[in-house]
Coordinates of C-alpha atoms and ligand atoms in Angstrom, one line a residue:
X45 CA 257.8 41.1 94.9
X46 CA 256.3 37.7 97.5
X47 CA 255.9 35.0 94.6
X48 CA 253.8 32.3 96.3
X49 CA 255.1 28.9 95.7
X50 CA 253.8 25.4 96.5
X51 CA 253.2 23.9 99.7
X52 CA 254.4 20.1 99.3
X53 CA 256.1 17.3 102.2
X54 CA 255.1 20.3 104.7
X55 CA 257.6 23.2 103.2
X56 CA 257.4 25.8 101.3
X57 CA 258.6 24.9 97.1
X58 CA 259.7 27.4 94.8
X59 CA 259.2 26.4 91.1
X60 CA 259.7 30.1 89.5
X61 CA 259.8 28.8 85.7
X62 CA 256.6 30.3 85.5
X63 CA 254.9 32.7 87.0
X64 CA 251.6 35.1 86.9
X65 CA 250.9 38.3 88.1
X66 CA 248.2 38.5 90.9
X67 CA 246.4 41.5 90.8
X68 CA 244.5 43.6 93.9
X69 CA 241.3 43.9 91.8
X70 CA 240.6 47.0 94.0
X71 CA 243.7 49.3 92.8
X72 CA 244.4 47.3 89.3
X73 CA 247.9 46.6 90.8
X74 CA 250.3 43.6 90.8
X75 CA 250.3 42.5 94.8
X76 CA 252.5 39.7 93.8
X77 CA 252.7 36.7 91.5
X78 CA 251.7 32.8 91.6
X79 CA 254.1 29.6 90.5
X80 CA 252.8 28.0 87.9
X81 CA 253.7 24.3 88.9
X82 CA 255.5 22.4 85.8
X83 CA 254.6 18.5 85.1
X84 CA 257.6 17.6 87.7
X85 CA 256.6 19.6 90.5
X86 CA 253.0 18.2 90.3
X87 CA 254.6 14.6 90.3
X88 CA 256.7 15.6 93.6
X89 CA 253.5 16.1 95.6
X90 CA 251.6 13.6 94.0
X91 CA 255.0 11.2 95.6
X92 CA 254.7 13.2 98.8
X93 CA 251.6 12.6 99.4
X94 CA 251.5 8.9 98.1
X95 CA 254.8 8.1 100.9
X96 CA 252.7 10.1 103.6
X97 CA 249.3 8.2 103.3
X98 CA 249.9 4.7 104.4
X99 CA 250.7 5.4 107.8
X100 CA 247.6 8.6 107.9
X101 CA 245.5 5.8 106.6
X102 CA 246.3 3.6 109.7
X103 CA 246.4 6.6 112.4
X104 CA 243.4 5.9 115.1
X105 CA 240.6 7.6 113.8
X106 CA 240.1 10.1 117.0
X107 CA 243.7 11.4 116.4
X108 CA 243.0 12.4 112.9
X109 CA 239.3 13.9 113.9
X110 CA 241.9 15.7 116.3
X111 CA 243.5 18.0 113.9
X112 CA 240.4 18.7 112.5
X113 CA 239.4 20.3 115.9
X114 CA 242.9 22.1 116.2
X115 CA 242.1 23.2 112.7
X116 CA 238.8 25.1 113.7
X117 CA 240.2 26.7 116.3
X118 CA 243.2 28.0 114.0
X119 CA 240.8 29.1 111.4
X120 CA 238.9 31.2 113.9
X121 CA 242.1 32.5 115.1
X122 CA 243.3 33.5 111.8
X123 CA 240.0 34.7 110.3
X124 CA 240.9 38.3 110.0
X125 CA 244.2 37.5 108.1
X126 CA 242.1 35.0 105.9
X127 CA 239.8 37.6 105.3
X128 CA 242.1 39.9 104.5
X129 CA 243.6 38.2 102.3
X130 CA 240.3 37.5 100.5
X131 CA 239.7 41.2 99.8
X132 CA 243.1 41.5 98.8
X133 CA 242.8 38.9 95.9
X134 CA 238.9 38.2 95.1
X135 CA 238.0 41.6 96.3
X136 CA 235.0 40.8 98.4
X137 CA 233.8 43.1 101.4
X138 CA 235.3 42.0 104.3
X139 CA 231.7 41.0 105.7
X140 CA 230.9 38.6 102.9
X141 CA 234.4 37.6 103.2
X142 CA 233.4 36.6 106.4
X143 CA 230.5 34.6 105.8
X144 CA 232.8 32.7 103.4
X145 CA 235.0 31.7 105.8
X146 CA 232.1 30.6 108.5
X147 CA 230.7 28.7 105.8
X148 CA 234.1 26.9 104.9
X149 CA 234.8 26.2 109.1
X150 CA 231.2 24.7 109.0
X151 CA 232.7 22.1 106.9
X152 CA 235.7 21.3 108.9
X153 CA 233.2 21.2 112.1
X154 CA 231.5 18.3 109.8
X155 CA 234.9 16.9 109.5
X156 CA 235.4 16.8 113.1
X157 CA 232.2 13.9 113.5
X158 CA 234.4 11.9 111.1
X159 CA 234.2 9.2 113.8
X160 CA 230.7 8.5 113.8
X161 CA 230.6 9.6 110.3
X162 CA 232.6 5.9 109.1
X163 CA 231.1 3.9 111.7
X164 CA 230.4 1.6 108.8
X165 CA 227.2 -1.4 108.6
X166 CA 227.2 -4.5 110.5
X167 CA 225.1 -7.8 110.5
X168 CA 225.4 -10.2 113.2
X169 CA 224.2 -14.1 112.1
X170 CA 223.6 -12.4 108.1
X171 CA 223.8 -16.3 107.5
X172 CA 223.8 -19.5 109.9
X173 CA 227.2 -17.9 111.7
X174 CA 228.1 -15.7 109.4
X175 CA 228.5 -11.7 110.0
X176 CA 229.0 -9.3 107.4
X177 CA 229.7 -6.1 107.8
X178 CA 230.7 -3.1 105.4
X179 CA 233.7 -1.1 106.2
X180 CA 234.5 2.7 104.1
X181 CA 238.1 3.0 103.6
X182 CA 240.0 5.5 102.0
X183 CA 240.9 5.9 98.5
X184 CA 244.5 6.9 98.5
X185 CA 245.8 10.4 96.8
X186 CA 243.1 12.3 95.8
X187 CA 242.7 15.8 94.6
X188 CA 240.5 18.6 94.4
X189 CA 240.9 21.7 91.9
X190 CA 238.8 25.1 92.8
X191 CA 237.7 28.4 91.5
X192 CA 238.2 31.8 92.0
X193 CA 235.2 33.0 93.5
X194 CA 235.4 30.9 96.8
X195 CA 239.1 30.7 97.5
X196 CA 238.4 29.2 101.0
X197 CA 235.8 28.2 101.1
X198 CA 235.4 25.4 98.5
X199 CA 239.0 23.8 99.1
X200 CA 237.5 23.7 102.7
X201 CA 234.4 21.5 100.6
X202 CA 237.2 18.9 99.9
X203 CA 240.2 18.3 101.8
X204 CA 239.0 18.6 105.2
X205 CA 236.5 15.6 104.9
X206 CA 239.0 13.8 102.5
X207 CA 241.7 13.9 104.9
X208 CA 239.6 13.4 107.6
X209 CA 238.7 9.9 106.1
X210 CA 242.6 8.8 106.2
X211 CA 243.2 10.3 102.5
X212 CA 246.2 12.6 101.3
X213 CA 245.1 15.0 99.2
X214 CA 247.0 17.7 96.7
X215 CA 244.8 20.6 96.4
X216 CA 245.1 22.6 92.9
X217 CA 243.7 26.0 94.0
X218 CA 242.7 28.7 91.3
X219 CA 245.7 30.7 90.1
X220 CA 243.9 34.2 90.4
X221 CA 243.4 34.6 94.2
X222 CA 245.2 31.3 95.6
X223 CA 246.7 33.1 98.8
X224 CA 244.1 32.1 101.1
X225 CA 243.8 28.0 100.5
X226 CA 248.0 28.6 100.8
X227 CA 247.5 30.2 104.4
X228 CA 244.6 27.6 105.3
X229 CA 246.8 24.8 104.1
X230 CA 249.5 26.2 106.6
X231 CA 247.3 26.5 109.7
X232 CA 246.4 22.8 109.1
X233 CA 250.2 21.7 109.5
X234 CA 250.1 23.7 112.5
X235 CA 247.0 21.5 113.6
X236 CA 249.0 18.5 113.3
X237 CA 248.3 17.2 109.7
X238 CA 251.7 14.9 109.1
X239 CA 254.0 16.4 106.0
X240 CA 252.4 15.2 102.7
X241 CA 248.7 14.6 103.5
X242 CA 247.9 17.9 102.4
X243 CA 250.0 19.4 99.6
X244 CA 249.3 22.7 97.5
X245 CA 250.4 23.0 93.9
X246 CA 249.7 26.6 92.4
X247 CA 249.1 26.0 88.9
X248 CA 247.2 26.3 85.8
X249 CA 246.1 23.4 82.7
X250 CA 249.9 22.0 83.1
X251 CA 249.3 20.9 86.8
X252 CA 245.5 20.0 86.0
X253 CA 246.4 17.8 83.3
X254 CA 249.4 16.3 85.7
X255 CA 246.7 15.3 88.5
X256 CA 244.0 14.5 85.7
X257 CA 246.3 11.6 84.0
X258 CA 248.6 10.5 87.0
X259 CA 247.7 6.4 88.0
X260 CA 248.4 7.5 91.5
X261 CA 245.5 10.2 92.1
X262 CA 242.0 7.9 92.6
X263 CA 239.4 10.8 92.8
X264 CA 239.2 14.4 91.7
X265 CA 236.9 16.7 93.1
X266 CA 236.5 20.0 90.7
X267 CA 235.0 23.3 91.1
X268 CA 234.7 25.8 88.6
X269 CA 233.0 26.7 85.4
X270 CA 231.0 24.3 82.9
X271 CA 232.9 23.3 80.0
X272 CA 236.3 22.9 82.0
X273 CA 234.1 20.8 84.5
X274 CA 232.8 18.5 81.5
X275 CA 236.8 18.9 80.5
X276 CA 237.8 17.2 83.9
X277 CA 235.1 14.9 84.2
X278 CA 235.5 13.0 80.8
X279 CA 239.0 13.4 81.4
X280 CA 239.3 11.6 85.1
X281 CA 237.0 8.9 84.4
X282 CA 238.8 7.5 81.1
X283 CA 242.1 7.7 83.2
X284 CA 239.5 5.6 85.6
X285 CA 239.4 7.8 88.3
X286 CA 235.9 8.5 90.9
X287 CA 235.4 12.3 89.7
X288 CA 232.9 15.1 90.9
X289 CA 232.7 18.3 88.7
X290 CA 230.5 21.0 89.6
X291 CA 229.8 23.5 86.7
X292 CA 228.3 26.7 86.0
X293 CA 224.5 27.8 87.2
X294 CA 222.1 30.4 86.1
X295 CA 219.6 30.5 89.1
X296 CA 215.9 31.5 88.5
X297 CA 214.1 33.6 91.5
X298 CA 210.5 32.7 90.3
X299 CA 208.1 35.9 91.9
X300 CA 204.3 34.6 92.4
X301 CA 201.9 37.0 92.7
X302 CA 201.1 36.7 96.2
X303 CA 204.6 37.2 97.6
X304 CA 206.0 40.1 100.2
X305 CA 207.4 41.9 97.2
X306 CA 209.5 44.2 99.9
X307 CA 210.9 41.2 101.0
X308 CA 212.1 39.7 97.4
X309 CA 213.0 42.9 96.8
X310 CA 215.6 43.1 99.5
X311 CA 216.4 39.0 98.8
X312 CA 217.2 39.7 95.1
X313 CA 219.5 42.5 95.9
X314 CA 221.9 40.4 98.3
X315 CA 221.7 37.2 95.8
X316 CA 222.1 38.7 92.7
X317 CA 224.5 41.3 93.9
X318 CA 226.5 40.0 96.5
X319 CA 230.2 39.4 95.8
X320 CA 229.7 41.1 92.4
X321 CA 227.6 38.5 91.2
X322 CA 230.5 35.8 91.6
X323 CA 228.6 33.2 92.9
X324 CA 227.6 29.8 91.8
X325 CA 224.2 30.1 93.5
X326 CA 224.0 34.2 92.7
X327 CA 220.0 35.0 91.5
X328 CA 220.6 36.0 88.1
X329 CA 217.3 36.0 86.7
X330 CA 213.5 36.8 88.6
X331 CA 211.0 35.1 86.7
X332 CA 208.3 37.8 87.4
X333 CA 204.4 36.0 87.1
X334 CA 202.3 38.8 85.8
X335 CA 203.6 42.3 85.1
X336 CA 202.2 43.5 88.1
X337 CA 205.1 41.7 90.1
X338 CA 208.0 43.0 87.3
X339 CA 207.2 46.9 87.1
X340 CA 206.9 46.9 91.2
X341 CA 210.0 45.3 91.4
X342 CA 211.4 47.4 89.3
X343 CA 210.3 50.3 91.4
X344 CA 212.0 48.9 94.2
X345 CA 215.1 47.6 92.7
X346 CA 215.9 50.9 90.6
X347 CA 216.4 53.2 93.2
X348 CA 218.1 50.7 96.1
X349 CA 220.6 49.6 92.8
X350 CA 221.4 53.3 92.5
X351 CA 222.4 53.9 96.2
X352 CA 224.5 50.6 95.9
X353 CA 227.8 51.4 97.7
X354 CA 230.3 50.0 95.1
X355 CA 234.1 50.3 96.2
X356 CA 237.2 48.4 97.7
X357 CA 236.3 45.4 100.1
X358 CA 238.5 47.2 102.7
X359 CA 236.0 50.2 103.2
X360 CA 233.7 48.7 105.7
X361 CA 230.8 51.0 103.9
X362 CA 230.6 48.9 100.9
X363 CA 228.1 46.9 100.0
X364 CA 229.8 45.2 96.5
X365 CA 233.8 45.4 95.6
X366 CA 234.9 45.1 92.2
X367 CA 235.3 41.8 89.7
X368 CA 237.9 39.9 89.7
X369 CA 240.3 40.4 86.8
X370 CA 239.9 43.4 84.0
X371 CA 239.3 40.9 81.5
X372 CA 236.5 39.6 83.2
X373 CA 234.8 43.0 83.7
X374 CA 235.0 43.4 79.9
X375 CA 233.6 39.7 79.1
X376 CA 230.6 41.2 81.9
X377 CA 230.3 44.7 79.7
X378 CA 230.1 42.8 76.5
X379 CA 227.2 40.9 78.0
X380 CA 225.5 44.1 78.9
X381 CA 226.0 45.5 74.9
X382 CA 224.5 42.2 73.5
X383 CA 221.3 42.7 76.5
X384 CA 220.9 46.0 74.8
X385 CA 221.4 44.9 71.2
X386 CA 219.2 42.1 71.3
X387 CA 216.2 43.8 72.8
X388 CA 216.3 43.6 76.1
X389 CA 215.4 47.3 78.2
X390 CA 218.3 48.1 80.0
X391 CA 216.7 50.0 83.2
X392 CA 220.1 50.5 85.2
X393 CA 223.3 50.5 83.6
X394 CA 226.3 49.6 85.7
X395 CA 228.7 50.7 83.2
X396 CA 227.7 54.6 84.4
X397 CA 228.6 53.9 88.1
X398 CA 230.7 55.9 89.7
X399 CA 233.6 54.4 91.9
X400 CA 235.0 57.0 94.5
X401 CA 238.8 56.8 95.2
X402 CA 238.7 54.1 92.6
X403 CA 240.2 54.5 89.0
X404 CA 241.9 51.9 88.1
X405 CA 240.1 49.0 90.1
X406 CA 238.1 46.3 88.0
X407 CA 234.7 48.0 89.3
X408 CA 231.2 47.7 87.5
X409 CA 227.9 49.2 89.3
X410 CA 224.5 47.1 89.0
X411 CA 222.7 46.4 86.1
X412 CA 219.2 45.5 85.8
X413 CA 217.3 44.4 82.7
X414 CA 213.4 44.2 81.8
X415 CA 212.3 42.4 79.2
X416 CA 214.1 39.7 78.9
X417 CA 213.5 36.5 77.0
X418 CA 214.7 32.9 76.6
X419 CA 216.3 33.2 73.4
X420 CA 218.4 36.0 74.3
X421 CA 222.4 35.5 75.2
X422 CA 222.2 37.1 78.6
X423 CA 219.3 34.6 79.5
X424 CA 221.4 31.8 78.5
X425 CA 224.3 31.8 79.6
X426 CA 226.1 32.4 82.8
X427 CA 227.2 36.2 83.6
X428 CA 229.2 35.7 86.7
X429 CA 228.8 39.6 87.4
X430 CA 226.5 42.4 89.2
X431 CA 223.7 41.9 86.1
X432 CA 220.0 40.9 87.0
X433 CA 217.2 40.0 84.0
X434 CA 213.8 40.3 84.6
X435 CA 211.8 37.6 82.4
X436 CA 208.3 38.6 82.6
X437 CA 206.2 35.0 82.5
X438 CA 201.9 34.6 83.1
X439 CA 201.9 31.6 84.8
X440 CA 203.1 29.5 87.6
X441 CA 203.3 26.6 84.7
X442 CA 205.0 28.9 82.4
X443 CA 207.9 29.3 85.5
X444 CA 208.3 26.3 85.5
X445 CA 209.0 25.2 82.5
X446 CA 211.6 28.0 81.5
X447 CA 213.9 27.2 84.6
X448 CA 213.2 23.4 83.8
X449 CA 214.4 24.3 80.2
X450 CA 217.7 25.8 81.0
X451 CA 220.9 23.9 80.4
X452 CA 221.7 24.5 84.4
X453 CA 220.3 23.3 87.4
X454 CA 221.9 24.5 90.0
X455 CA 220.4 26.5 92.8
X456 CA 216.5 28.3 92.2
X457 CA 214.1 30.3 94.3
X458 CA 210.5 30.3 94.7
X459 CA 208.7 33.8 96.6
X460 CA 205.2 33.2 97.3
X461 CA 202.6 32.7 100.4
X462 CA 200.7 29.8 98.4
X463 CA 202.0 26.4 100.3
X464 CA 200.6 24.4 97.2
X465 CA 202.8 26.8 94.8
X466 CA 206.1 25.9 96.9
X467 CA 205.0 22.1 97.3
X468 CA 204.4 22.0 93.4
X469 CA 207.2 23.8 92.8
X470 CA 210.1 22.2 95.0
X471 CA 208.4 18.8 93.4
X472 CA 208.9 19.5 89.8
X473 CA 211.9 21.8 89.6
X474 CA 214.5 20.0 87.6
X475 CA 217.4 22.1 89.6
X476 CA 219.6 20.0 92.7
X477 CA 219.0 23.1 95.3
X478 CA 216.1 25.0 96.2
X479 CA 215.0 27.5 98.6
X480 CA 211.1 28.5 99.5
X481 CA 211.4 32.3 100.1
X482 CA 215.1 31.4 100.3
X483 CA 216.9 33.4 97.7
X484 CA 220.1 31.2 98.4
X485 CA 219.5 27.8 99.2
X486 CA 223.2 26.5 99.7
X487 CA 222.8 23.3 102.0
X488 CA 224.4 23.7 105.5
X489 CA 227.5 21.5 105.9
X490 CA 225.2 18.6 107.2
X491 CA 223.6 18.3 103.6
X492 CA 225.5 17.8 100.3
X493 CA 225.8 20.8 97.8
X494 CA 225.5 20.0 94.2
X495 CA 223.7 20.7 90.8
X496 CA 221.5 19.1 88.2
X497 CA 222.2 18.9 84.4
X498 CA 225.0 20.7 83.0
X499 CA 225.7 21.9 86.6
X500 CA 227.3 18.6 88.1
X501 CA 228.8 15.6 86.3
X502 CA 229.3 12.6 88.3
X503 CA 226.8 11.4 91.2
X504 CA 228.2 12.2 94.5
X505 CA 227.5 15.6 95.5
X506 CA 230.1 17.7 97.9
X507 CA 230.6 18.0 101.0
X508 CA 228.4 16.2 103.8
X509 CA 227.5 13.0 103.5
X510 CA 228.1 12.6 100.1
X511 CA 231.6 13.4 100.4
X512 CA 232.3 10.9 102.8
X513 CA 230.8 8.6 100.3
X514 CA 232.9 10.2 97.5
X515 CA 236.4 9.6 99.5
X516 CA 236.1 6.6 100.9
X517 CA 235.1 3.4 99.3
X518 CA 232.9 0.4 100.4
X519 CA 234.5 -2.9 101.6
X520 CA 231.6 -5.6 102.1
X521 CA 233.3 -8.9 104.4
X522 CA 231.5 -12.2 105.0
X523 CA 233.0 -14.1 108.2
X524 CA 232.2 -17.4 109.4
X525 CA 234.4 -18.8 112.1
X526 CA 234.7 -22.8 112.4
X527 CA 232.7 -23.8 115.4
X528 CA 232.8 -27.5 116.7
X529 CA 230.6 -30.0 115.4
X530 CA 229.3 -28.3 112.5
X531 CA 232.3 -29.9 109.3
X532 CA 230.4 -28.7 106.0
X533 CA 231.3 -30.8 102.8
X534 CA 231.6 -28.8 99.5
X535 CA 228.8 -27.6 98.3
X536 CA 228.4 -26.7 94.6
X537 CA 225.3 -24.6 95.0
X538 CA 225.1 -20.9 94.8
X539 CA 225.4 -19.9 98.6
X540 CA 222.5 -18.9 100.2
Ligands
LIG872 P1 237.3 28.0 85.8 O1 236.6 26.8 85.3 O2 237.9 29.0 84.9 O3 238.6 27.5 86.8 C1 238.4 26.6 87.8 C2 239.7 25.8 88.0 O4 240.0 25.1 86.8 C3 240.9 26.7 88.3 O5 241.6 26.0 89.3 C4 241.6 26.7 87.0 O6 243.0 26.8 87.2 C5 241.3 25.4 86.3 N1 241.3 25.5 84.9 C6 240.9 26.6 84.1 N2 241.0 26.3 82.8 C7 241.5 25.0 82.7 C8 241.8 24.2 81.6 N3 241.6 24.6 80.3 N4 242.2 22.9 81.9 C9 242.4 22.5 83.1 N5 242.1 23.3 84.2 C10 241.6 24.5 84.0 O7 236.3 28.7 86.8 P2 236.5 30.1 87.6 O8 236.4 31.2 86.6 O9 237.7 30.0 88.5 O10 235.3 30.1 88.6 C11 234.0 30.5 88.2 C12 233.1 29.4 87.7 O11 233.0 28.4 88.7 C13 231.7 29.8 87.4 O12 231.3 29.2 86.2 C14 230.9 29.4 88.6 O13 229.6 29.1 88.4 C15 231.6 28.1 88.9 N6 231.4 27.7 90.3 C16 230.6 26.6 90.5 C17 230.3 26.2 91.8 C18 229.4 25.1 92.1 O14 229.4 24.6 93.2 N7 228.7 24.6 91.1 C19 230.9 26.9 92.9 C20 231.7 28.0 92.6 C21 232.0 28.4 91.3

């Protein structure tokens, strides 16, 4: 059975000590199984790519946006084996996996402006003779560490820009699907990126904890779920490192009377239900504003989550694949029992979907849920599967204040027609993305991406600009040149 091993110093490392099984989530079967990198192997990339820096750092900028170019056209090259690989290990249908990618080569099509992107600040005569300019430089070795549910996308978040900037960088992808950021990694080296300035380490907390206390790593971008996030952020900064963490989200669709209910109808169904409801930015709960707005919803929803075609990503029919691991399809079911035994009406019930050709897959149908209120588990905390709650609310106000009230603050939606509504609403929401009859509002690559509250420790939000201000950092120089006739004596003033 193919064990995937590390990509470090541009070849292919084999650290077998440990290993763990990757599954197809489609068939329930082992398709073949991960290194998990020990404390040493981290350490060998984290010297790779510390030896292979200096001279990245000094390479003429246009050579290093370059590869980026290269890269892009690799990656549209190679999309269908990307993609395929996604379905193999996340289990996404091969169209969303699609839009994943597309969204990931935006990034590296960001990357590829990186010349105009560190064109820097200049004065001229900032004082009598004196220019000052500010210069962004790279950092050194940084890192980034990802999740599951975007195994391409989010490492192409990172490294592209990072590297871009004259960093190295070792990327730590997840350990469940990590194929994809392997074969990505690959296609840069055919692109031109020098041995060491991107190395992969497969790995779990071992290889985390490596990158997390290591001198030589200056930044570390993270992806993934809430309390490792708060994990990695107080951890990186006491080692005194620049760290990013994005966290968990529970994003509120907030329904005002007046909306096209057939069109938030349609909206919901694609953000709540899309990749299984694995998404950061998935709608997992419609704030309905009168019950007018939830029981024709409901009407809508119930039949449409009925006809959902759930099955393997490889079936081009198939509107949702299965969840990733079996363990996490029976943390989602236990989430559905404690909707039920709390209160909530359970209107559809994934668990009775039947998968054709499917038995051993980690599938789960589409569950919706009336009823639902703020004090209830499902409300509060993140799912991360194909389950909606309907909170039913009787005021615009009232909407507001329950998504402002959350612990997350990630991505929200607001459906209506009324311009003041939307004006209010993107004003006051205390959430870092938000979409006007939008049910997914994640910035284009030209924007930054990032949370509020427990969604995003740190400042710098990725990608964009902000992650060319995360990997580089600001040099500020004063120059004066001596000029004939114009001998200063000291001066023990403050200069001004
Ligand atoms: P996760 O937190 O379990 O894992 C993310 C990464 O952290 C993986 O590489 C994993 O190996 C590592 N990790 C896990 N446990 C660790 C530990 N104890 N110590 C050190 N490292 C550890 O997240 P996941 O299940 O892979 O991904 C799903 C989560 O990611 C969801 O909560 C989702 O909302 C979140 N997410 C957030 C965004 C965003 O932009 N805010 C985007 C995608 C996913």
């Amino acid at each position: 059975m193919l064990n995937l091993g590390h990509l470090i110093d541009g070849k292919d490392v084999q650290d077998n000590s440990r290993v763990q099984k990757i599954y197809n989530p489609a068939t329930g079967e082992v398709s073949k199984t991960v290194a998990l990198a020990s404390r040493k192997t981290v350490e060998q990339a984290i010297a790779s790519a510390e030896r292979a820096y200096p001279a990245w750092r000094d390479t003429p900028i246009q050579k290093r946006a370059a590869v980026m170019f290269r890269l892009k056209a690799l990656l549209e090259k190679n999309a269908d084996k990307i993609c395929a690989s996604l379905t193999e290990e996340h289990g996404k249908v091969t169209d969303d996996a699609m839009g994943e990618l597309q969204r990931g080569i935006e990034n590296v099509d960001y990357a590829c402006g990186v010349p105009e992107l560190l064109k820097g600040e200049f004065n001229r005569n900032a004082g009598p003779g004196i220019d000052s300019w500010s210069d962004f430089q790279p950092l050194g070795v940084v890192a980034g560490i990802t999740p599951f549910n975007f195994p391409a996308m989010v490492p192409l978040w990172m490294w592209p820009m990072a590297v871009a900037c004259g960093n190295a960088f070792i990327l730590k992808p997840s350990e469940k699907d990590p194929s994809a950021a392997y074969l990505v990694a690959s296609l840069a080296q055919e692109a031109g990126l020098p041995p060491g300035i991107l190395n992969v380490v497969n790995g779990d907390k071992e290889a985390v904890d490596t990158l997390l206390h290591d001198t030589r790593v200056k930044a570390i971008s993270f992806v993934g779920s809430t309390p490792i996030a708060e994990y990695i952020y107080a951890t990186g900064s006491a080692a005194g490192k620049r760290v990013q963490a994005l966290g968990g989200a529970k994003n509120h669709a907030v329904v005002m009377p007046d909306a096209d209910l057939e069109m938030v109808s349609n909206a919901v169904m694609g953000a709540a239900y899309g990749s299984c409801g694995e998404r950061c930015m998935a709608i997992s709960v419609v704030v309905a504003v009168g019950d007018s707005v939830a029981d024709s919803l409901i009407e809508k929803l119930t039949p449409a989550l009925h006809d959902l075609r759930v099955g393997a990503g490889t079936d081009k029919n198939m509107d949702m694949g299965p969840l990733i691991t079996a363990e996490h399809k029976g943390k989602v079911v236990g989430y559905i029992e404690s909707g039920v035994s709390e209160g909530a009406t359970l209107v559809v019930d994934g668990r009775e979907k039947s998968i054709t050709g499917s038995n051993n897959g980690f599938f789960l149908g589409a569950s919706l849920f009336d009823n639902v209120t703020s004090n209830m588990t499902i409300y509060q905390e993140e799912i991360f599967g194909p389950v909606l709650c309907i909170v039913r609310v009787n005021s615009f106000e009232e909407a507001l204040n329950l998504v402002n009230e959350h612990e997350y603050g990630n991505g929200t939606c607001i459906f209506t027609r009324d311009g003041e509504a939307a004006r209010q609403f993107s004003d006051k929401v205390e959430v870092g993305m938000v979409g006007i009859n939008v049910p997914i509002p994640v910035p284009v690559a030209f924007h930054s991406f990032g949370g509020w509250k427990r969604s995003l420790f740190g400042d710098l939000h990725a990608y964009g600009p902000d992650a060319v201000r995360f990997y580089t950092k600001r040099k500020t120089i004063t120059q004066k040149w001596p000029s004939s006739g114009n001998l200063e004596g000291p001066s023990f003033s403050f200069p001004s």
